[in-house]
Coordinates of C-alpha atoms and ligand atoms in Angstrom, one line a residue:
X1 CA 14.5 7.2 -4.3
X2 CA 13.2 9.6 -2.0
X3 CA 9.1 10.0 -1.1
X4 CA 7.2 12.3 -3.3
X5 CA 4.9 14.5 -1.3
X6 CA 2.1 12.9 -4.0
X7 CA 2.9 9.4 -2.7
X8 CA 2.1 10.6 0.6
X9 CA -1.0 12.1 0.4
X10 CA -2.5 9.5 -1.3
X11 CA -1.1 6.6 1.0
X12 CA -2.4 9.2 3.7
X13 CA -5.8 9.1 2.3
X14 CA -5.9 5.1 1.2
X15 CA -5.1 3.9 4.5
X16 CA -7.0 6.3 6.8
X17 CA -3.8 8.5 7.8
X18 CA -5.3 12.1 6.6
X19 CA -8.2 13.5 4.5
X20 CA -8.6 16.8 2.6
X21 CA -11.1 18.7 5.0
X22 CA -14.6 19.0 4.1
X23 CA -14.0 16.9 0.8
X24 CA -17.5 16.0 -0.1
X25 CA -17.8 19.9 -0.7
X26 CA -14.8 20.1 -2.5
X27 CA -12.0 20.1 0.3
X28 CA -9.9 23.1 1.0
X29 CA -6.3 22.9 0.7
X30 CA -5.9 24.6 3.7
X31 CA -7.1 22.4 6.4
X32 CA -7.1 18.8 6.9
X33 CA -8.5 16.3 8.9
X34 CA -7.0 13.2 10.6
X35 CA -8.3 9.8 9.8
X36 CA -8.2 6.8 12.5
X37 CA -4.5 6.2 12.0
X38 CA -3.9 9.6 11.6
X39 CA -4.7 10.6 14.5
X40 CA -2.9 7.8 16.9
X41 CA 0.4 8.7 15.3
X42 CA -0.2 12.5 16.0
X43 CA -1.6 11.0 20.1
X44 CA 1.9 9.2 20.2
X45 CA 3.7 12.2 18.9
X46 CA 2.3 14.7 21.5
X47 CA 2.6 11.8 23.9
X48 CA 6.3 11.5 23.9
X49 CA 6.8 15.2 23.3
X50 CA 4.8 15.4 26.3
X51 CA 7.0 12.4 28.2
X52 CA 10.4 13.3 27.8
X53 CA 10.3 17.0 27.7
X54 CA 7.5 17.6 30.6
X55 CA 6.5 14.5 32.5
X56 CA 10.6 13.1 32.8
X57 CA 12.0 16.5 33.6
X58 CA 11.8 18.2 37.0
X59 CA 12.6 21.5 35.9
X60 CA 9.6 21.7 33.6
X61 CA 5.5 22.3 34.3
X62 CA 2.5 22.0 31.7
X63 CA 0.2 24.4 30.9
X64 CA -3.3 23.9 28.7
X65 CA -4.3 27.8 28.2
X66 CA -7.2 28.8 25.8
X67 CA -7.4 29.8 22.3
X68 CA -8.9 32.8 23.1
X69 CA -7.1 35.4 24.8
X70 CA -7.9 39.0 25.6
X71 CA -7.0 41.2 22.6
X72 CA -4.1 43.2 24.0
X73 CA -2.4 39.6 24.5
X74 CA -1.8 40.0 21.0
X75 CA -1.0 44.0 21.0
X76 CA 1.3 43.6 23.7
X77 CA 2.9 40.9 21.9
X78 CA 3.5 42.6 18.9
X79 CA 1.4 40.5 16.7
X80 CA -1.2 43.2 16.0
X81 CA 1.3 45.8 14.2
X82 CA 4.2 42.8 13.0
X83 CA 2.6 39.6 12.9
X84 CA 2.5 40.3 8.7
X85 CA 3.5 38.7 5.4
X86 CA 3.9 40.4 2.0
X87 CA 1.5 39.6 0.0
X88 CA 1.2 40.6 -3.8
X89 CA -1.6 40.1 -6.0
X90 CA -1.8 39.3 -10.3
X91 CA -3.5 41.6 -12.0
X92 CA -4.4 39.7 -14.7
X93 CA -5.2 35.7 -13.0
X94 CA -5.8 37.8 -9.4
X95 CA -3.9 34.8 -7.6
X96 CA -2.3 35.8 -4.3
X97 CA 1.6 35.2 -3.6
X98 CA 3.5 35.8 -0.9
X99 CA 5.8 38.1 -2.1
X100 CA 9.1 35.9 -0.5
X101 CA 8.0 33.1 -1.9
X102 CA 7.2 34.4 -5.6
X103 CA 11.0 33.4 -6.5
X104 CA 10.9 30.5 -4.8
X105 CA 8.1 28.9 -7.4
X106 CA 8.6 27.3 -11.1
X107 CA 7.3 29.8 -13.3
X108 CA 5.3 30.0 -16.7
X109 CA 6.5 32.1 -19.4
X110 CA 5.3 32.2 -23.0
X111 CA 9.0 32.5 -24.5
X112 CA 9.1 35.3 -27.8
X113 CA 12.2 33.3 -28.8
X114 CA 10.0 30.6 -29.5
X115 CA 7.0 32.0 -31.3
X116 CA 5.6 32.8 -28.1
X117 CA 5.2 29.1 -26.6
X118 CA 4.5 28.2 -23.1
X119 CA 7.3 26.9 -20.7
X120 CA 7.2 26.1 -17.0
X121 CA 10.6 26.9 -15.8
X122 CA 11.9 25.8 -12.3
X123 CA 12.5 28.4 -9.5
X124 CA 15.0 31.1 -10.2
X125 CA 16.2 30.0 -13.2
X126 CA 16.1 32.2 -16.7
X127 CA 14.7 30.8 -19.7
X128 CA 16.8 28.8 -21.9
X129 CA 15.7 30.3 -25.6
X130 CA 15.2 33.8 -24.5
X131 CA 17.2 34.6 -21.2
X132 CA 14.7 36.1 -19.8
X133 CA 13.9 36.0 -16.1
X134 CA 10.6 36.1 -14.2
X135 CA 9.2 39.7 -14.0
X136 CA 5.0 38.3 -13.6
X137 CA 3.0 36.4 -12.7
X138 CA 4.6 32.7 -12.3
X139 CA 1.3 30.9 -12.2
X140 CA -0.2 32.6 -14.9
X141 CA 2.6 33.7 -17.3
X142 CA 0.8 37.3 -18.1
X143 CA -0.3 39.6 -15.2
X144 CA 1.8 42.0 -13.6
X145 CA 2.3 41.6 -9.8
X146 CA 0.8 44.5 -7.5
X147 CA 3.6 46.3 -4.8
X148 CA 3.8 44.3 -1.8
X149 CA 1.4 45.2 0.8
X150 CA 1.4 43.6 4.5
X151 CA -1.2 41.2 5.8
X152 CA -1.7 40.4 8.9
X153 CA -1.8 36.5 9.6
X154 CA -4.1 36.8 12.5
X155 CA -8.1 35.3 12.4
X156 CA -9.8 38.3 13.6
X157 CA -13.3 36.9 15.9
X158 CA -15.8 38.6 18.1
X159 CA -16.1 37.8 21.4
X160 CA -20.1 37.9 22.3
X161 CA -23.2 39.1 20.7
X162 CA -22.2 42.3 19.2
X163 CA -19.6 42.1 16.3
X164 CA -18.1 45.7 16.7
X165 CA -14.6 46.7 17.5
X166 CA -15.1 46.4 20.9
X167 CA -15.8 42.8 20.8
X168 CA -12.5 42.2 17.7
X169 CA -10.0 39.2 19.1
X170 CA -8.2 36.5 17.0
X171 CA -7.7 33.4 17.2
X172 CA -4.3 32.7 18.7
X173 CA -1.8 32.1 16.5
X174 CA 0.9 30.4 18.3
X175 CA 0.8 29.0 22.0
X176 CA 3.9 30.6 23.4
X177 CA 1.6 33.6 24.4
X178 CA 0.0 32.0 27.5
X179 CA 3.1 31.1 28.7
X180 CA 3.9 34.3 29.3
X181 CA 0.6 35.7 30.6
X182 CA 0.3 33.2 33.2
X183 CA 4.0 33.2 33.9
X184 CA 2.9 34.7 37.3
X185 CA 0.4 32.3 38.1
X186 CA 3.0 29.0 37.8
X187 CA 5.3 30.4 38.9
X188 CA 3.8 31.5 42.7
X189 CA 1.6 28.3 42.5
X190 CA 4.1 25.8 41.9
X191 CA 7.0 27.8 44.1
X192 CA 9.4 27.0 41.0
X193 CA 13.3 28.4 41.0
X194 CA 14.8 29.5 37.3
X195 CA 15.5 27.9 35.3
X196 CA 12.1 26.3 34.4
X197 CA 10.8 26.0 32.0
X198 CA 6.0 25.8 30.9
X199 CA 4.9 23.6 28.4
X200 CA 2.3 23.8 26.3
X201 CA 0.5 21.6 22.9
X202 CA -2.1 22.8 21.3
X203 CA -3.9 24.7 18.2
X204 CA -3.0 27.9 16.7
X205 CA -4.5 29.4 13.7
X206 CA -2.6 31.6 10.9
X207 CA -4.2 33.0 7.5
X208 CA -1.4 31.7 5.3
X209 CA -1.5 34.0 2.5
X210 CA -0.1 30.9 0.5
X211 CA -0.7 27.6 2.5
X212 CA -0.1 24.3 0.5
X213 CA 2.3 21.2 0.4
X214 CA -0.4 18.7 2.3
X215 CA -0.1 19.5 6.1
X216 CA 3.7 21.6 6.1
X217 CA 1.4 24.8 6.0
X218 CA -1.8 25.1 6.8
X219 CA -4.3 27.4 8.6
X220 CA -5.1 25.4 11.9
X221 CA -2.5 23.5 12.5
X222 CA -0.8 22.0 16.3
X223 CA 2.3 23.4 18.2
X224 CA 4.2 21.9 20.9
X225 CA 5.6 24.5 22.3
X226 CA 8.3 25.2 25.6
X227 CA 9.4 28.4 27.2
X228 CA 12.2 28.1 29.3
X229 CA 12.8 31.3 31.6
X230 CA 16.6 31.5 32.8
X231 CA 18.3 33.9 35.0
X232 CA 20.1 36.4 32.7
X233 CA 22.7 36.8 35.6
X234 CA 23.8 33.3 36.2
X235 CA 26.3 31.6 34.0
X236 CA 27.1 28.1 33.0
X237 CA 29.9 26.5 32.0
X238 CA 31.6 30.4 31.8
X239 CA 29.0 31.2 29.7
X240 CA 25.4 33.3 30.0
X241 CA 22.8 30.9 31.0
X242 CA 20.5 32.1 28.1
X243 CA 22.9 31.1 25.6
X244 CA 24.2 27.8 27.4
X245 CA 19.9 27.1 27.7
X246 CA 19.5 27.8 24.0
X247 CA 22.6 25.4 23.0
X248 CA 21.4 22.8 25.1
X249 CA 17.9 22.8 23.8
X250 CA 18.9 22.9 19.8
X251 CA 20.8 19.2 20.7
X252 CA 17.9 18.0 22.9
X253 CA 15.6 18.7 19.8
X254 CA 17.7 17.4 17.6
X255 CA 18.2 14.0 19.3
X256 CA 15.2 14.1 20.0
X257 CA 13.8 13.8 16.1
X258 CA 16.5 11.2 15.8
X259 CA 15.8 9.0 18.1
X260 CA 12.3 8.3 17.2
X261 CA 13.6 7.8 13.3
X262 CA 14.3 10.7 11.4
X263 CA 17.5 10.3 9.9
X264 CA 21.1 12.4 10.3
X265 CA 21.4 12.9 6.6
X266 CA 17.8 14.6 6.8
X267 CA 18.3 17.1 9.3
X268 CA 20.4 20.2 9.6
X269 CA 20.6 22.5 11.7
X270 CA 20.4 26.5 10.1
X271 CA 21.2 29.8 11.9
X272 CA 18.9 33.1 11.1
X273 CA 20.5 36.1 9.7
X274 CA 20.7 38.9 11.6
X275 CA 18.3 40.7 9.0
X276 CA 15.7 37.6 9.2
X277 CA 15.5 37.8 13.1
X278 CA 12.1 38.1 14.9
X279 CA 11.7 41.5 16.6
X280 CA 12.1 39.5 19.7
X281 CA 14.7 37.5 19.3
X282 CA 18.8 37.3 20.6
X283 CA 19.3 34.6 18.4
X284 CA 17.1 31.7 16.6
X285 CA 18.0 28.5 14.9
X286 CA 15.5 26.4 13.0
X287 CA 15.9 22.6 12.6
X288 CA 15.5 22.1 8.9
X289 CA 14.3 18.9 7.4
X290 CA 14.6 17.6 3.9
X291 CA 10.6 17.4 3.5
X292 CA 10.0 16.2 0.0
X293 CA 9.4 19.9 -0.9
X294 CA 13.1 20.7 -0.1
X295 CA 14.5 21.5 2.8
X296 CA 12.0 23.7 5.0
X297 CA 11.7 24.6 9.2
X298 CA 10.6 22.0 11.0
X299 CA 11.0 24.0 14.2
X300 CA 12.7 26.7 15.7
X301 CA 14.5 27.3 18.9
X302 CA 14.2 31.2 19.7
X303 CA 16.8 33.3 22.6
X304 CA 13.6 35.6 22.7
X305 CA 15.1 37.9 25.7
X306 CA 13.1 39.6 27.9
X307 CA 11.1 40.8 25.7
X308 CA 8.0 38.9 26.2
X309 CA 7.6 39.4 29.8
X310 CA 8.4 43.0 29.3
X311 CA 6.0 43.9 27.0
X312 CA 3.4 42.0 29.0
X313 CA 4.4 43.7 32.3
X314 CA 3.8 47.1 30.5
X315 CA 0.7 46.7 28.7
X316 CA -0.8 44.7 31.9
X317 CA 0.7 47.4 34.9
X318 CA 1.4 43.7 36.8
X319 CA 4.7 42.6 37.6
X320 CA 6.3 39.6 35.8
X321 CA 9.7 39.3 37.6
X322 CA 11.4 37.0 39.8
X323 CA 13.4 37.2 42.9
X324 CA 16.4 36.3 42.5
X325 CA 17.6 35.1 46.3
X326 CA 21.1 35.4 45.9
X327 CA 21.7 38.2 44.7
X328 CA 18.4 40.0 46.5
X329 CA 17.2 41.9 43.6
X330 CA 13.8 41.1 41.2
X331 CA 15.1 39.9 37.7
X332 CA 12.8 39.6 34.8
X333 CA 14.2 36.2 33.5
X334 CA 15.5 35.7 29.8
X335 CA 13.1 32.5 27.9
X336 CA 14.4 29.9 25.2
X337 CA 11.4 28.8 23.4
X338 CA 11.7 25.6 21.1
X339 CA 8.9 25.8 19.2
X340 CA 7.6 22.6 17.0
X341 CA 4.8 22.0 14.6
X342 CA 3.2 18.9 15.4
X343 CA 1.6 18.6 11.7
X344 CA 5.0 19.4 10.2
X345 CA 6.3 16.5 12.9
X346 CA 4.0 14.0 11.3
X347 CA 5.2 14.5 8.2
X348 CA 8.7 14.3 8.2
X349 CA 8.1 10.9 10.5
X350 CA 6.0 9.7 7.5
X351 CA 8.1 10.5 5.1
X352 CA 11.7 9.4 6.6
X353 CA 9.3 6.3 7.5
X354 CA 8.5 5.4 3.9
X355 CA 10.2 2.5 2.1
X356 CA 10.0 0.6 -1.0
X357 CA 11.3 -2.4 -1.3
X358 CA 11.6 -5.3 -3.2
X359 CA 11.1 -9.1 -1.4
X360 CA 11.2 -12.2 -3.6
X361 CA 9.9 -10.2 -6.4
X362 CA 7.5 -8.4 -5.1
X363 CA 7.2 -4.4 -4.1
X364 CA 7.0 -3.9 -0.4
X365 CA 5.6 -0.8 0.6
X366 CA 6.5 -0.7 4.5
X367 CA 6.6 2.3 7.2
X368 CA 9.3 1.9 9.3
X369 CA 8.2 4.0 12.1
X370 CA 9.4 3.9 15.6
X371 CA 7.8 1.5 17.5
X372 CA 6.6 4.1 19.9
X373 CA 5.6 6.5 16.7
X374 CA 3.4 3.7 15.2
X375 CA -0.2 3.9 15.4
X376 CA -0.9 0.3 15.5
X377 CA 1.3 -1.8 17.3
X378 CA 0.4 -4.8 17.2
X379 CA -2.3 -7.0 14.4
X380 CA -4.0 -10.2 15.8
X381 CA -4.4 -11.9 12.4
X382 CA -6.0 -15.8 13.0
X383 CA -4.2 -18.2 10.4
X384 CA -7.9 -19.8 9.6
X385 CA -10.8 -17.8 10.0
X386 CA -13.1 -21.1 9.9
X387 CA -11.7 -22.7 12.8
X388 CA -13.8 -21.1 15.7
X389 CA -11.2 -21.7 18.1
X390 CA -8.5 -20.0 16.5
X391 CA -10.9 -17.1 16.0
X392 CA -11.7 -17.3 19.8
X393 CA -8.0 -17.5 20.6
X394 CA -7.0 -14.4 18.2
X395 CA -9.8 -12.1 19.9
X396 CA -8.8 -12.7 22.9
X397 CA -5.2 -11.6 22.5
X398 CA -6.7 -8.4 21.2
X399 CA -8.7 -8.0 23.8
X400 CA -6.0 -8.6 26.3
X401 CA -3.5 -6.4 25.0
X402 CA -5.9 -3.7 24.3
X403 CA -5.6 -2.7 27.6
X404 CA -1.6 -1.7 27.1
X405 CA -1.5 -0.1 23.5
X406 CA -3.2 -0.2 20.2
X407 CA -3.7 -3.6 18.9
X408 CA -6.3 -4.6 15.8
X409 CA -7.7 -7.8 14.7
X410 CA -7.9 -8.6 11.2
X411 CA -9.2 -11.6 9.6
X412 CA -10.4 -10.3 5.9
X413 CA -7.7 -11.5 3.5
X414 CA -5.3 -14.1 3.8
X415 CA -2.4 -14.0 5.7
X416 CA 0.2 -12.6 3.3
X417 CA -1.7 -9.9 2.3
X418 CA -2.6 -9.3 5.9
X419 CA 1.2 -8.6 6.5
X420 CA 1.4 -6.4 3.5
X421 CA -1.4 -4.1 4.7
X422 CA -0.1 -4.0 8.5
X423 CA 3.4 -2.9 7.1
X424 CA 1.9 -0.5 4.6
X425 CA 0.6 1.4 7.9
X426 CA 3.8 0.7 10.2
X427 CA 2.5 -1.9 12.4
X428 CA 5.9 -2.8 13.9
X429 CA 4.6 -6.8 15.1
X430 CA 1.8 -9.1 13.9
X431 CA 1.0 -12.1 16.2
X432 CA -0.8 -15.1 14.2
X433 CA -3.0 -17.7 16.2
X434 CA -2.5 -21.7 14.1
X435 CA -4.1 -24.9 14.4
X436 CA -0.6 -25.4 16.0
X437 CA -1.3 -22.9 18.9
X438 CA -5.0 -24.2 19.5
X439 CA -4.9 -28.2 18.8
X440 CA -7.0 -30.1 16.4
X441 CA -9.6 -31.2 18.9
X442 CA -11.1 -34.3 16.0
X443 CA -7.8 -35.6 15.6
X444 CA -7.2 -35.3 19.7
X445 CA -4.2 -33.1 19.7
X446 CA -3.7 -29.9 22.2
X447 CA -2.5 -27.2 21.3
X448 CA 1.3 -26.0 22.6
X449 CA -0.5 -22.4 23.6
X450 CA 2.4 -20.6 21.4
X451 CA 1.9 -18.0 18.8
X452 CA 3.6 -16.6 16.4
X453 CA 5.4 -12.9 16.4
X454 CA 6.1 -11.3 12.9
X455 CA 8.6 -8.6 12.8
X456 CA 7.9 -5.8 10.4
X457 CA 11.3 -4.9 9.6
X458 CA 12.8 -8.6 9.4
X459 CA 10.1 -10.1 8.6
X460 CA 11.7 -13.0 10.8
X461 CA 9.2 -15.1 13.0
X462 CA 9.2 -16.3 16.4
X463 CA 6.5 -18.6 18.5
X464 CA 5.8 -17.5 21.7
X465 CA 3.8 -18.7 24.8
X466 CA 0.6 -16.8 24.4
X467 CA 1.4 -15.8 28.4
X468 CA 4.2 -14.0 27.4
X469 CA 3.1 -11.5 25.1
X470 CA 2.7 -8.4 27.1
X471 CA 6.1 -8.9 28.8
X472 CA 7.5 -9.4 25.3
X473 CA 5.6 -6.4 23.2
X474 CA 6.3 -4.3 26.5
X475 CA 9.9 -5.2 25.8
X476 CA 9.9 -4.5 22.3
X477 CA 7.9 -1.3 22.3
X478 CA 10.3 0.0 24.6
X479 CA 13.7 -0.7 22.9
X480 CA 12.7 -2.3 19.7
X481 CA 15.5 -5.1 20.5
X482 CA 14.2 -8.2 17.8
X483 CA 17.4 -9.5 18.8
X484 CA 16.7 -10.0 22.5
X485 CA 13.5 -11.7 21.4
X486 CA 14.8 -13.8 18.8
X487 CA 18.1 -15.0 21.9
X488 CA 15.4 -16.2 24.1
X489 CA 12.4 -18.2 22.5
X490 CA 14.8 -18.9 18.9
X491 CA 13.2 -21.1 16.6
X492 CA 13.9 -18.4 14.1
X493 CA 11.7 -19.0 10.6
X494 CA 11.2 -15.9 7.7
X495 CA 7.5 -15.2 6.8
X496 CA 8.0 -16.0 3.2
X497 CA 6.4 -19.8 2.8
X498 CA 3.8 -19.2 4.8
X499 CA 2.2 -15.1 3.1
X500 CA 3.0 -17.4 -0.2
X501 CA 0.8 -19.9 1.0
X502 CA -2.0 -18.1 1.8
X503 CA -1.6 -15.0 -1.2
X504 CA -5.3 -15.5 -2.7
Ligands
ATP601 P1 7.3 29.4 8.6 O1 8.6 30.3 8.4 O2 7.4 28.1 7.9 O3 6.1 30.2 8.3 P2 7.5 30.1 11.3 O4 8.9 30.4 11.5 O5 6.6 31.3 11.2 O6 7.2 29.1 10.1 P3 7.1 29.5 14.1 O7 6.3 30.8 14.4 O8 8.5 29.5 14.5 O9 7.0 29.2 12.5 O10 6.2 28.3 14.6 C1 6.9 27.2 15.2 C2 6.5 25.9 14.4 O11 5.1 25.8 14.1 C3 7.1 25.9 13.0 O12 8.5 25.4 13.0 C4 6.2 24.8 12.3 O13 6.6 23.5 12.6 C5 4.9 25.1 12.9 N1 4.1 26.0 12.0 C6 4.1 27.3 11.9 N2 3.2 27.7 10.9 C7 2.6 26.6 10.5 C8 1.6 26.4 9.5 N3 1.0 27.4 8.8 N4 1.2 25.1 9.3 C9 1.8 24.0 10.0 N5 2.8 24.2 10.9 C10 3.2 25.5 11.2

C-alpha cells in the first residue's frame, strides 16, 4: 500500500525529521522547519546534488549569490509584470483558491436531491443524486467564487531605513536569476568555453496563494538549481546543441533520482503544452513523481533561449555575450536550466523510502534510503549497558567513525528495539559491542576484538574486526554491496534470536 502523506508527517515529526514552523504559536502550514534528522538528509541531498553535477564535472562552476537582488533583477526578468497566479476569493467563507486548482479539489455540496444534505465529492466529479457539478465554493459548499484576479507571487521588502517605493525589492523567488546577472563575472574570471554550465542551491521565497501538502509547497522553500549556457550555432550529434543539452540533462536527472532510490514505476517524465509554456521558454519538461498527493512536478528542465541574458543585457546597458572563436563573431549563448526543489526532493525520497513490513509477526516500519541519502549511518548500540567495558568499547567506535560520517550511540532500550528505532529513521548498519568482542575479564577470557554489523535491509549479521570498520562502512556507503561483506568475513547469522532476547 502506498505512504499516506499523514503517515509521513507524523513519522516526520515523531522521529525528529520535520516540525510545523512556529508550533508552540500555533504553526503555519506554510513553512516548516527541519528537525536533527531532517536536516542531515536535506545536507546529504544538496551534498550529492552538489558532487555529481558540480564538484565531478569539468564543464560546470558554483555560484552562492544573495537573496537580495537589485529590484530591476526581477523587472528585467519578467517576474514583476508575469510572475502571477489566479487567485479567486469565496464570498461567503472568504477562503482563497487558486483559480487552477479550484477543479482540482474534492468539493462540498449540500445535494437538493437529497433534502439538501452535505456531501464531499472528489475532484471533478458530478454528484451522484443530483448531477450537479461544482459552480462554488468547494471548501464551503455556499459562496460564490469572485472573477480571477492575478497575484503576484513575489515577497515584496524594503531595502534600508525608509519603507517607500524607492526602497521596494523582494525576496528572490527562484535562484536561476544570479546566474544570469553574474554570467559576466564567471565567465571572464574562470576563462570558461560554452558549453558550461553555473550552479547554484539555495532559498527562494514565493507567496503561494494556496501552499499545503507538508513541504511539496510551501513559502520558503530550497532549489538546486543549473544553468547551462550552449552555443546556439554548434550542433551535436546533427542536432542544435540547445536541444541535444536539454535531452541530455532530462536523462541525467532522471538517473539521477533513480539511483539514489526513487523508483521507475514512480517517475515519469511529462512535456508542457505549448499553451502552458513559460514566457521564456523553447521547450520544458517536468519530472513528475507519484507524491502521495498524486502525481505532481518534482522538477523541471527548461530550453529558456536567450531570453534571460537578453533581457538582462537590455535593462543593465552591459553586454552578456560570448565570443565565439571560431566563427569570430559575439554570440549570446542559449541556457538549459534543470531546476529542482530540494524540499520536494526530500519528500519523494521519504516516501519511496517508506516500508511496512511484517517479520516473525511483527510490523516493521523501515526507511530504505540510500545509504548516501541516510541521515545516520551507522548506530553504536553496546549489547550490555552494565558492563563498563563494552560501554567503553561502543563509544569509542562512535567516536572513531565520527570523523568519516554520521554515527550515533544508543544505549536506552534493549537491543531489539534499538534496531527497530534505527530502521524506523533509515540507519542503513548498526554495529553491536558483546561480552564476546571485549572478554569476561573475572572468568579470564579476552575478548576476539570483533563486532557485530546489522544490515538494515537483511537484517543478516556479520562480526567484524573492530580495525576494519572504516574500510568496511567506507565500502558499504559507497556501493551498498552486503554481499561483498558478507563473501569476506561470512559467519552469516539473522538478527532475530538475539532483538527477541533482549525485547523488554
Ligand atoms: P509549481 O508548478 O508546482 O508551482 P513551478 O513549475 O512554479 O512549480 P519552478 O519555478 O520550475 O516550479 O521551480 C523549480 C522547482 O522548485 C520545482 O520543480 C519544485 O521542486 C520547487 N518548488 C517550486 N515552488 C515550490 C514551493 N512553493 N514549495 C516547494 N518547492 C517548490
Amino acid at each position: 500500500m502506498p505512504v499516506t502523506m499523514d503517515t509521513l508527517v507524523s513519522l516526520s515529526k515523531r522521529r525528529g525529521f520535520v516540525f510545523q514552523s512556529s508550533e508552540i504559536y500555533g504553526g503555519t502550514g506554510s513553512v516548516w522547519d527541519y528537525g536533527p534528522l531532517g536536516v542531515e538528509l536535506k545536507q546529504n541531498i544538496k551534498r550529492l546534488w552538489w558532487r555529481d553535477f558540480v564538484q565531478s564535472r569539468a564543464d560546470m562552476v558554483g555560484l552562492d549569490a544573495s537573496i537580495l537582488m537589485h529590484p530591476m533583477v526581477w523587472t528585467a526578468s519578467g517576474h514583476v509584470d508575469k510572475f502571477t497566479d489566479p487567485m479567486v476569493d469565496c464570498h461567503e467563507c472568504r477562503h482563497r483558491f487558486r483559480a487552477d486548482h479550484v477543479d482540482a479539489r474534492p468539493w462540498t455540496h449540500y445535494c437538493p436531491a437529497t433534502k439538501g444534505n452535505k456531501f464531499v465529492i472528489p475532484a471533478g466529479e458530478a454528484c451522484g443524486h443530483c448531477g450537479a457539478r461544482r459552480t462554488l465554493c468547494p471548501e464551503c459548499g455556499k459562496g460564490e467564487l469572485t472573477a480571477p484576479r492575478q497575484f503576484n507571487l513575489m515577497f515584496k521588502t524594503f531595502m534600508g531605513p525608509v519603507e517607500d517605493e524607492a526602497a521596494l525589492t523582494y525576496l528572490r523567488p527562484e535562484t536561476a536569476q544570479a546566474m544570469f546577472v553574474n554570467f559576466d563575472n564567471v565567465l571572464q574570471s574562470m576563462r570558461l568555453k560554452l558549453p558550461f554550465g553555473i550552479a547554484q542551491a539555495g532559498r527562494s521565497f514565493r507567496n503561494e496563494i494556496t501552499p499545503g501538502n507538508f513541504i511539496f509547497r510551501t513559502r520558503e522553500f530550497e532549489q538546486m538549481e543549473i544553468e547551462d549556457f550552449v552555443n546556439p550555432h554548434d550542433t551535436v550529434e546533427g542536432r542544435p546543441a540547445d536541444e541535444w543539452w536539454h535531452d541530455r540533462w532530462i536523462a541525467d536527472c532522471m538517473a539521477w533520482f533513480r539511483r539514489y532510490g526513487l523508483r521507475e514505476e514512480n517517475l515519469r517524465l511529462r512535456e508542457h503544452e505549448k499553451a502552458e509554456l513559460a514566457h521564456y521558454a523553447k521547450r520544458t519538461v517536468d519530472i513528475d513523481y507519484l507524491f502521495p498527493i498524486g502525481w505532481s512536478e518534482l522538477m523541471g528542465i527548461a530550453n529558456r533561449s536567450d531570453y534571460d541574458l537578453k533581457q538582462h543585457s537590455k535593462f543593465s546597458g552591459k553586454s552578456l555575450t560570448y565570443f565565439d572563436e571560431e566563427r569570430k563573431e559575439h554570440i549570446v549563448p542559449f541556457v538549459v536550466e534543470p531546476a529542482a526543489g530540494v524540499d520536494r526532493a526530500l519528500l519523494a525520497f521519504l516516501a519511496d523510502a517508506y516500508q511496512e513490513e511484517e517479520v516473525r509477526g511483527e510490523k516493521r516500519v523501515v526507511l530504505r534510503f540510500h545509504p548516501e541519502l541516510a541521515p545516520v549511518k551507522v548506530a553504536v548500540l553496546p549489547l550490555l549497558k552494565k558492563r563498563e567495558e563494552i560501554v567503553r568499547t561502543a563509544h569509542g567506535i562512535r567516536a572513531a567513525l565520527s570523523r568519516h560520517f554520521r554515527v550515533v550511540y544508543d544505549d536506552t532500550a534493549a537491543i531489539g528495539r534499538l534496531y527497530r528505532r534505527q530502521d524506523e529513521v533509515g540507519t542503513p548498519y548498526c554495529v553491536t559491542v558483546d561480552v564476546q568482542t571485549v572478554g569476561d575479564r573475572d572468568k579470564g577470557e579476552s575478548g576476539d576484538g570483533r563486532v557485530t554489523i546489522r544490515d538494515r535491509d537483511s537484517m543478516q549479521q556479520v562480526r567484524v574486526p573492530e580495525g576494519e570498520l572504516l574500510p568496511v562502512f567506507r565500502g558499504l556507503l559507497e556501493d551498498g554491496d552486503w554481499g561483498a561483506v558478507v563473501a569476506r568475513f561470512g559467519g552469516v547469522t539473522a538478527d532475530a534470536g538475539r532483538s527477541r532476547e533482549g525485547d523488554p
